[in-house]
Coordinates of C-alpha atoms and ligand atoms in Angstrom, one line a residue:
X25 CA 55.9 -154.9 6.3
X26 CA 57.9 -151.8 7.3
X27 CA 58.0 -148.1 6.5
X28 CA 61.0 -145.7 7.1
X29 CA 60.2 -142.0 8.6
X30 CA 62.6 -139.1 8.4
X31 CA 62.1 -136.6 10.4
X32 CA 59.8 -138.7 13.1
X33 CA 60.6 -136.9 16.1
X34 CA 59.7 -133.8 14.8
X35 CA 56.3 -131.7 14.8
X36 CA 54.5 -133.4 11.6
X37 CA 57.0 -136.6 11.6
X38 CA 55.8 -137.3 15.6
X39 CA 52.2 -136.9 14.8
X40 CA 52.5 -139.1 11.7
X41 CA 54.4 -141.8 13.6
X42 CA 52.1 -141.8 16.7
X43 CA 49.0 -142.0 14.3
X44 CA 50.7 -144.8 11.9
X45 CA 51.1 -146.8 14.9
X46 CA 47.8 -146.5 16.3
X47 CA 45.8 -147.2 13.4
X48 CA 48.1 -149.5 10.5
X49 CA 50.0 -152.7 11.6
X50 CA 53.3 -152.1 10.1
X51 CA 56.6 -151.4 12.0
X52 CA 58.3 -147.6 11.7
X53 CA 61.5 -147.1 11.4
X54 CA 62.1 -143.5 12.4
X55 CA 65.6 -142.0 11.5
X56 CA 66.2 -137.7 13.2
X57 CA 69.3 -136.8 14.1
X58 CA 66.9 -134.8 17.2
X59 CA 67.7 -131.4 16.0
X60 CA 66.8 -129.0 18.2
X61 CA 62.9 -129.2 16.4
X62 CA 63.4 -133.3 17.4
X63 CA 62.3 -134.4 20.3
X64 CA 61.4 -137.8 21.7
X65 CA 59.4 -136.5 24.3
X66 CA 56.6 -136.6 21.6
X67 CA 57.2 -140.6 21.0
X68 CA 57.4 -141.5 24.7
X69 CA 54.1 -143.5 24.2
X70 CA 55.3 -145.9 22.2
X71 CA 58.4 -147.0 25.0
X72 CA 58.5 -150.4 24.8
X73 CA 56.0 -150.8 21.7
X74 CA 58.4 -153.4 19.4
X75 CA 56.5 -151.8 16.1
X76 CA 58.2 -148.5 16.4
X77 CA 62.5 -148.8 15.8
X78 CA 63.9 -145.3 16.8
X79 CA 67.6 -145.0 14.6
X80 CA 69.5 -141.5 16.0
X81 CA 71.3 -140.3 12.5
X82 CA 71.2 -137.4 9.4
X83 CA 69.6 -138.1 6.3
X84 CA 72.4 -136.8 5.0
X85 CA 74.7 -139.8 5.8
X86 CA 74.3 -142.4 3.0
X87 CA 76.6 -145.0 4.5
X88 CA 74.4 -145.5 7.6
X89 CA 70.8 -144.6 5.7
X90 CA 71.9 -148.0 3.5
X91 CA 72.5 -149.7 6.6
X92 CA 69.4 -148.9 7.6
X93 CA 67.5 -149.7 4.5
X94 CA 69.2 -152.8 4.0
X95 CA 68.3 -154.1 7.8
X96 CA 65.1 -153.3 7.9
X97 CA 64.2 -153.7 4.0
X98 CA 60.7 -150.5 4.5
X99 CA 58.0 -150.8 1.3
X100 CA 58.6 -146.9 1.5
X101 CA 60.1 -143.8 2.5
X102 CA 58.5 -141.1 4.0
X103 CA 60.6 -137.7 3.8
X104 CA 59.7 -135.7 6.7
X105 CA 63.1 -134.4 7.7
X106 CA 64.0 -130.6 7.1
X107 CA 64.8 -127.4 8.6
X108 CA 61.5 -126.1 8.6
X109 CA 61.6 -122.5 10.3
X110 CA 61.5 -119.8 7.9
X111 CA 62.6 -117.0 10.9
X112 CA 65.7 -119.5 11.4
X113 CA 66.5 -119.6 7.9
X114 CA 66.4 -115.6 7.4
X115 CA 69.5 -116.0 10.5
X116 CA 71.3 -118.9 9.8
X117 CA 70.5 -120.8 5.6
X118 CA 73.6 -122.6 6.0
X119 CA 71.6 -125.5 7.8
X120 CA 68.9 -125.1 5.5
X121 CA 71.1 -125.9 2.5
X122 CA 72.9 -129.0 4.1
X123 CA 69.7 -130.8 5.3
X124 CA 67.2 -130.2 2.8
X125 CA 69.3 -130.2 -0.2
X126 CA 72.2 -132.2 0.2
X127 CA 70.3 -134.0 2.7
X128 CA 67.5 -134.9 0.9
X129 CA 69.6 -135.5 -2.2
X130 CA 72.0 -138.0 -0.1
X131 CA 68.8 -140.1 1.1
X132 CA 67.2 -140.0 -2.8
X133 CA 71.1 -141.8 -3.4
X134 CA 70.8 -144.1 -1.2
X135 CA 67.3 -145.2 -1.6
X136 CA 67.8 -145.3 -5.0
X137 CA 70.9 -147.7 -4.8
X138 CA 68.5 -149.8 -2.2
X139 CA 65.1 -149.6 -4.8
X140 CA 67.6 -151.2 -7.3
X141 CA 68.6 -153.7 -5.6
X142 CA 64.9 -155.0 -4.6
X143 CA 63.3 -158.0 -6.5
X144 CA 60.9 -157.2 -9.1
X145 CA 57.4 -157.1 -7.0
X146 CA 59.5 -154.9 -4.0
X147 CA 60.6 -152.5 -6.8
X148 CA 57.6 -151.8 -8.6
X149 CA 55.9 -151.9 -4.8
X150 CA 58.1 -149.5 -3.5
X151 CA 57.3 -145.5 -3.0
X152 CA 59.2 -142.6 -1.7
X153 CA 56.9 -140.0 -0.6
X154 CA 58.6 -136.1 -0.3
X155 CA 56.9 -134.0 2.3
X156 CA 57.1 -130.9 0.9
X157 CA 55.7 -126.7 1.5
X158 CA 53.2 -124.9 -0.2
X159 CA 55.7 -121.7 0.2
X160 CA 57.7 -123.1 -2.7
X161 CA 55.1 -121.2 -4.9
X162 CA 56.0 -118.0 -3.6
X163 CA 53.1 -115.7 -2.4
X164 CA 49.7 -114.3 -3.7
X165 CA 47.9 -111.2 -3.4
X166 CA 44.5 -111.1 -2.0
X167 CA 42.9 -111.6 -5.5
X168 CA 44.8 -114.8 -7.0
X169 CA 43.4 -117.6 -7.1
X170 CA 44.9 -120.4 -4.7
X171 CA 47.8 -122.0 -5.6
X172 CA 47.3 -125.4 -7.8
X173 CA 49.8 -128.2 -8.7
X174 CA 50.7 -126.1 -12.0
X175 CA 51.7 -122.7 -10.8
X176 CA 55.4 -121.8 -11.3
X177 CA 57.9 -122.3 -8.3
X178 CA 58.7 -118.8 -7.1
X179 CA 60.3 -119.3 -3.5
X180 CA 61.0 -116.4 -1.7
X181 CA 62.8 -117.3 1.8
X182 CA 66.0 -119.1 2.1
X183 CA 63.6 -122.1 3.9
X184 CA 61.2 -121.9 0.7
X185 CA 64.1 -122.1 -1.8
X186 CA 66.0 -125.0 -0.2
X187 CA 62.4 -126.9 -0.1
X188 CA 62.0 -125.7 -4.0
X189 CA 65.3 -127.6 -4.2
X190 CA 64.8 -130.9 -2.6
X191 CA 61.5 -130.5 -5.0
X192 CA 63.2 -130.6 -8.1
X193 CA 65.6 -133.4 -7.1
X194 CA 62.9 -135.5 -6.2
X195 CA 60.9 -134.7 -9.4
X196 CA 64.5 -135.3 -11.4
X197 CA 65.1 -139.3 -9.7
X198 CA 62.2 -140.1 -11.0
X199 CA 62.5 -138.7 -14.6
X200 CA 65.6 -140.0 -14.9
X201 CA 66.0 -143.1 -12.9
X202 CA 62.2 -144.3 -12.7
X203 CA 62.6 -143.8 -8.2
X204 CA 59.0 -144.2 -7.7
X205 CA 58.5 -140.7 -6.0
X206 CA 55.5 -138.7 -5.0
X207 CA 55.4 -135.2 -3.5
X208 CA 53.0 -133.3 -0.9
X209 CA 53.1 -129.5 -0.8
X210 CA 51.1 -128.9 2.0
X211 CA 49.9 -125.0 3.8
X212 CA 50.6 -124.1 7.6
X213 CA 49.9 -127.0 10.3
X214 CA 49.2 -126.3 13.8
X215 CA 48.0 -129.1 16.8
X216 CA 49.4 -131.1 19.1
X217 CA 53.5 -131.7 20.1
X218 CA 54.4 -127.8 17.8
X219 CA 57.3 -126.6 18.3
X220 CA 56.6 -123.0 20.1
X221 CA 58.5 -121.2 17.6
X222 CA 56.1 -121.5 15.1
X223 CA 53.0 -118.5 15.6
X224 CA 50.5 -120.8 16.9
X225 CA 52.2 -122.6 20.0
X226 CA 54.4 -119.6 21.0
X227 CA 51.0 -117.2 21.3
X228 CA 49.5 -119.8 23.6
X229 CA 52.5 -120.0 25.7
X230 CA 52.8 -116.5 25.9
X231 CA 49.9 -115.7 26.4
X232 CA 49.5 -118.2 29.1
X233 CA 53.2 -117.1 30.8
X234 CA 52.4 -113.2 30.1
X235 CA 54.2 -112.3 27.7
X236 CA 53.4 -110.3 25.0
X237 CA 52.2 -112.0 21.7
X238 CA 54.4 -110.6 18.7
X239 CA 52.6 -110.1 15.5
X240 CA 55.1 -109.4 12.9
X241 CA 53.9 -106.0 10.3
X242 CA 50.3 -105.4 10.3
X243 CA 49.4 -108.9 10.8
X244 CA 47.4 -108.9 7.8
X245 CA 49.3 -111.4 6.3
X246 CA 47.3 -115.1 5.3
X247 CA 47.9 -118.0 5.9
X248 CA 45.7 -121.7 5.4
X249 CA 45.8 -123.2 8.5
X250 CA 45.7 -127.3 8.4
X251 CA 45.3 -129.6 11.7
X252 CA 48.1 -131.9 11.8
X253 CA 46.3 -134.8 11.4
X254 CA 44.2 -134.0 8.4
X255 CA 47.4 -133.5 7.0
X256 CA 48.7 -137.1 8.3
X257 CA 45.9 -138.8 6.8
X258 CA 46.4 -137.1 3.5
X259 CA 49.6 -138.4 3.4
X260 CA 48.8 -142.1 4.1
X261 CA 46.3 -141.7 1.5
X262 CA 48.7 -140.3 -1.2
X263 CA 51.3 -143.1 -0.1
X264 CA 48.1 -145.4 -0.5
X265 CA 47.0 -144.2 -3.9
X266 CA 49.1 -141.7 -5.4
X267 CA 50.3 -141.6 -9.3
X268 CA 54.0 -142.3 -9.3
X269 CA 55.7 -138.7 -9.9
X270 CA 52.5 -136.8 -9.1
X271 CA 52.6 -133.8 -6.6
X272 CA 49.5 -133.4 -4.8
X273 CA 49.1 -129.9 -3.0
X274 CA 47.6 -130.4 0.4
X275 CA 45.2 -127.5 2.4
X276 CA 42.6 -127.0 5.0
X277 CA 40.4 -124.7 3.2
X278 CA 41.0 -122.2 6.4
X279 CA 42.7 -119.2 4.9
X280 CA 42.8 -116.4 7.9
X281 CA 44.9 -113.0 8.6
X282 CA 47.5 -113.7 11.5
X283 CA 45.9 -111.1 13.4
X284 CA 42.5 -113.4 13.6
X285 CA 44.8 -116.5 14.3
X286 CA 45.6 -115.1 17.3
X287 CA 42.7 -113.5 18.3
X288 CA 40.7 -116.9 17.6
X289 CA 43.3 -118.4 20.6
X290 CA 43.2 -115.6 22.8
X291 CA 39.0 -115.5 22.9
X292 CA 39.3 -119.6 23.5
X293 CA 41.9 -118.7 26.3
X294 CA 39.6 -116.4 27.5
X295 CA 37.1 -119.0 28.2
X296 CA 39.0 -122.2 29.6
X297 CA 41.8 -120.1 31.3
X298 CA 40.6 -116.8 32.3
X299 CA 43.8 -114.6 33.2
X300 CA 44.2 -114.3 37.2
X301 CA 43.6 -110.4 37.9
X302 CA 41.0 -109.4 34.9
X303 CA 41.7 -108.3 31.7
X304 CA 42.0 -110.3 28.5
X305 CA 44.6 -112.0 26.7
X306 CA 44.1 -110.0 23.6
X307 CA 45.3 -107.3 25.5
X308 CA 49.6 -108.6 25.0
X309 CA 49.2 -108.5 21.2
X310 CA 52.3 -106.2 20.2
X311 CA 53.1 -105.5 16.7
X312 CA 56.8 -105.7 15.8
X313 CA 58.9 -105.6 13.2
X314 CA 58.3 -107.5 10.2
X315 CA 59.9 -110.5 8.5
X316 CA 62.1 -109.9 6.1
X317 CA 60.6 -111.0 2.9
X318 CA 57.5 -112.0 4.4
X319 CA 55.2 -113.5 1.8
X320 CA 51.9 -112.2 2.1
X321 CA 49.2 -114.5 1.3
X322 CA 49.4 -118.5 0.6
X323 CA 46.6 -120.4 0.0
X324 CA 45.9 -124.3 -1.3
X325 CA 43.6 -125.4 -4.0
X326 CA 43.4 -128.7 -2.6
X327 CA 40.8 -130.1 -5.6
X328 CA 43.1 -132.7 -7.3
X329 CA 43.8 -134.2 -4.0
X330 CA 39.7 -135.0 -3.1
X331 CA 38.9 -135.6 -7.0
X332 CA 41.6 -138.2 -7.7
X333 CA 42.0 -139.4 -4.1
X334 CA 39.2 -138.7 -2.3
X335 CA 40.8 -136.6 0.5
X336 CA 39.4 -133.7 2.3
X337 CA 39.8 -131.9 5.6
X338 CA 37.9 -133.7 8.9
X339 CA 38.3 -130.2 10.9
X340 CA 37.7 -126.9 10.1
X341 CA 39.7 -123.8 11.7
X342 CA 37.3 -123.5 14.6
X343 CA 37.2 -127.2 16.1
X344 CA 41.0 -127.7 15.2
X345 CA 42.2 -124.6 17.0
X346 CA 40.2 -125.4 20.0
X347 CA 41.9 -129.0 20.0
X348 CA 45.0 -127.4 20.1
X349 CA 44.8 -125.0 22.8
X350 CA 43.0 -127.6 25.1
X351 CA 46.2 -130.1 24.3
X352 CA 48.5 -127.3 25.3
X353 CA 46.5 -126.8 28.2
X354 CA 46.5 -130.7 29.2
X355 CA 50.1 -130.8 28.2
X356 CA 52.5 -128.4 30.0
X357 CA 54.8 -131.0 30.7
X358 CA 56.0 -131.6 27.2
X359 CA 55.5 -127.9 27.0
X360 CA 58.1 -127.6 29.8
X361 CA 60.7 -130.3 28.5
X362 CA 60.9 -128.6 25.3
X363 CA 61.4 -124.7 26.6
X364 CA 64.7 -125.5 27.6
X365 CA 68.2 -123.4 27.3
X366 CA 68.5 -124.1 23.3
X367 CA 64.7 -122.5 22.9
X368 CA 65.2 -119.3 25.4
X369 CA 68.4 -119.2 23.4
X370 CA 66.0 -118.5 19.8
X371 CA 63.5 -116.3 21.5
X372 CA 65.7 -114.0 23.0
X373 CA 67.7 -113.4 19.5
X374 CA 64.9 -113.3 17.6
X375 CA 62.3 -111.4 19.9
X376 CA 64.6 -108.8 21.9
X377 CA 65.8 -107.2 18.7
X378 CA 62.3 -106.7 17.6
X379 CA 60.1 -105.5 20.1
Ligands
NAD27 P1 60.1 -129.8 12.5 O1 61.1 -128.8 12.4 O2 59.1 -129.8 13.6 O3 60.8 -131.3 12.5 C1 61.9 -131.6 11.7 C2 62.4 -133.0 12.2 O4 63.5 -133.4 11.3 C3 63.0 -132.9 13.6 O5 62.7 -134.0 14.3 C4 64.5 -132.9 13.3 O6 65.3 -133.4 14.3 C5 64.6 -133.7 12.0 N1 65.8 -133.4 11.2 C6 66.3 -132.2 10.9 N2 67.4 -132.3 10.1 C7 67.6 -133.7 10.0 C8 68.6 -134.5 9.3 N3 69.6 -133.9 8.6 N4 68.5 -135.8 9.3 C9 67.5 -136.4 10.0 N5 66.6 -135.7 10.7 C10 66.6 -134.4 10.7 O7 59.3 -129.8 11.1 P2 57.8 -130.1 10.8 O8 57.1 -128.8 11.0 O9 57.4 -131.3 11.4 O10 57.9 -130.3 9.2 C11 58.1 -131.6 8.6 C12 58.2 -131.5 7.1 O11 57.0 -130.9 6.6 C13 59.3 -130.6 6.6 O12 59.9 -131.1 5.5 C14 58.6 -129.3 6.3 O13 59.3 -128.6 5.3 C15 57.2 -129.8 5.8 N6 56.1 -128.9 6.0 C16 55.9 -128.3 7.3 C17 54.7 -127.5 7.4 C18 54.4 -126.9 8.8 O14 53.4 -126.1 8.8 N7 55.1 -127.3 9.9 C19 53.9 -127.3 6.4 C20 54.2 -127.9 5.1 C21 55.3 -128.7 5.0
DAU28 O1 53.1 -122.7 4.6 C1 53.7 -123.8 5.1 C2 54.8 -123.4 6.1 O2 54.2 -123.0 7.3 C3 55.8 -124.6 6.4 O3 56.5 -124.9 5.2 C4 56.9 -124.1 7.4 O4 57.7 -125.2 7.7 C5 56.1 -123.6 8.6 O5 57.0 -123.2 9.6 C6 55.1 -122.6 8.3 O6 55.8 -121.3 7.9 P1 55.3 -119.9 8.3 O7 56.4 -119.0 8.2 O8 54.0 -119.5 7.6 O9 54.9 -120.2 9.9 P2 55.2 -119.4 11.2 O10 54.4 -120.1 12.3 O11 56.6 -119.1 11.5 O12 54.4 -118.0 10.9 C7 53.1 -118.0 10.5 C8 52.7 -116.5 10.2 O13 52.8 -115.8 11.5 C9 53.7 -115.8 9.3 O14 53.0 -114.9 8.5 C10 54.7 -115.1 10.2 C11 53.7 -114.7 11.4 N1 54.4 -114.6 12.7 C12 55.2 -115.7 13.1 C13 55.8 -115.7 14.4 C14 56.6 -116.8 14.8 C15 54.2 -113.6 13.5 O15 53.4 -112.6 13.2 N2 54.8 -113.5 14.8 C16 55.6 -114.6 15.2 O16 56.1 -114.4 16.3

């Protein structure tokens, strides 16, 4: 049996891939078109392993996806590709638009003409799972209750609104065709293999090279923060056990102000790595300007997901963000590899403006 990964080189699509392989026996087909978010650094465990088929190309070329599909024949498909940075989309939607809406609407065409083509036990076998956000819910205040499978979509960025999109598209192949779809909105990951333009990963690298740590506002905005693998076995488990057309909205229980995020990395930095010359790490927090637009508070009710599925969290804020900084730590190789040219390029638009 064989599954088909978008998006595998990526943060969440690497993780998922590297986990699938270690603890299922099916083969992976991974198709990224390695972005500058893709990067096979994070795979190069698996050189040589026969179970895992890299294939370089856009989700939003339906020719060669049905090449793909009809090659390899996957059980399912499981939608990880995106443009997934919200500063980047604020700059540049364009990008946003193409991949995660056309894109995502080209693969749901394909796979569709595939899924019909499949013999009766394939077809009603099949699944396509959409990995989706919980930002397409728009943002809270501090006295709302979390957000649940029923509140109204309310996306506020250019990222959240093209996710929104490739949503309802999804939701709308299965209504009217019968695709046999299911959808994950999930909160804020963080652990191993992040991309350090996301707040977690670029505070531990600047802290560690310096620099100062840029907290956007009054860094009093929340987030729920969810390890990276909670969130890949969540997904196996809805692919597992889902209800066809279903969404199920994934969360960590660990809702925290930005400004404790980062303090929470600089007091474990502190203590594994203290800084050469005294002082603490705390001590580069700048505030700068803020986001445009920045929602202010998400949080996940993630009840339906344990009730009907029996899926919960394994770590909690404290042991996953400790995890994370030791990886970083162990890992400045990857770390290196993927600061290159095209990243100092981003920091220095986004960051030199603002401080
Ligand atoms: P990422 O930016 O780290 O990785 C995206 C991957 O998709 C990259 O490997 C990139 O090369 C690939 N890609 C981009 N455009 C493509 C295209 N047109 N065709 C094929 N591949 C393409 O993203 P991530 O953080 O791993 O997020 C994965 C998914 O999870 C996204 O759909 C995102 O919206 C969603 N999500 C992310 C988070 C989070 O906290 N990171 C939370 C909830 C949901
Ligand atoms: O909620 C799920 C979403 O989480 C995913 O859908 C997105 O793909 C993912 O990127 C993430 O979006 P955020 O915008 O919440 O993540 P980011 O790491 O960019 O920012 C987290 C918070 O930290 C946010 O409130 C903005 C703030 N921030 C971020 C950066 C990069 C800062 O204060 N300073 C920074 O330099």
């Amino acid at each position: 049996m064989t599954i088909l990964v978008s998006g595998g080189a990526g943060f969440i699509g690497g993780n998922f891939v590297l986990d699938w392989i270690e603890l299922q026996e099916e083969t992976v087909i991974n198709l990224d078109r390695l972005t500058y978010a893709g990067n096979l650094d994070t795979l190069k465990g698996l050189k040589g392993n026969n179970r895992h088929i890299f294939a370089h190309g856009d989700i939003g070329d339906r020719e060669f996806v049905r090449e793909l599909l009809a090659m390899h024949r996957p059980r399912a498909v499981i939608n990880f590709a995106a443009e997934s940075h919200v500063d980047r989309s604020i700059h540049g939607p364009g990008d946003f638009i193409q991949t995660n809406v056309v894109g995502t609407f080209n693969l749901l065409e394909a796979v569709r003409g595939y899924w019909d083509g499949l013999p009766d036990d394939e077809k009603q076998a099949f699944r396509f799972l959409h990995v989706s956000t919980d930002e397409v819910y728009g943002t809270l205040s501090k006295d709302d209750a979390p957000f649940n499978e029923l509140n109204r979509y309310e996306p506020n960025s250019p990222y959240s609104a093209s996710k929104a999109a490739s949503d309802h598209l999804v939701r709308a192949w299965h209504h009217t065709y019968g695709l046999p779809v299911l959808t994950t909105n999930c909160s804020n990951n963080y652990g191993p293999y992040h991309f350090p333009e996301k707040l977690i990963p670029l505070v531990i690298l600047n802290a560690l090279s310096g620099k100062t740590l840029p907290i956007y506002g009054d860094g009093q905005q929340i987030r729920d923060w969810l390890y990276v693998r909670d969130h890949c076995s969540a997904i196996r488990r809805v692919l597992e056990a889902g209800t066809l057309g279903e969404t199920y909205n994934v969360g960590g229980w660990n809702e925290k102000p930005n400004l404790d995020v980062v303090h929470a990395i600089c007091a474990i930095l502190d203590e594994l790595r203290p800084k050469t010359g005294g002082g603490k790490y705390s001590d580069q927090i700048t505030f700068v300007k803020d986001r445009p637009g920045h929602d202010r508070r998400y949080a996940i009710d993630a009840g339906k997901i344990e009730r009907e599925l029996g899926w919960k969290p394994q770590e909690t804020f404290e042991t996953g963000i400790r995890k994370t900084v030791e990886w970083y730590l162990a890992n400045q190789d990857w770390v290196g590899n993927v600061t290159s040219g095209a990243y100092r390029e981003w920091v220095g638009k986004q960051y030199e403006v603002q401080s």
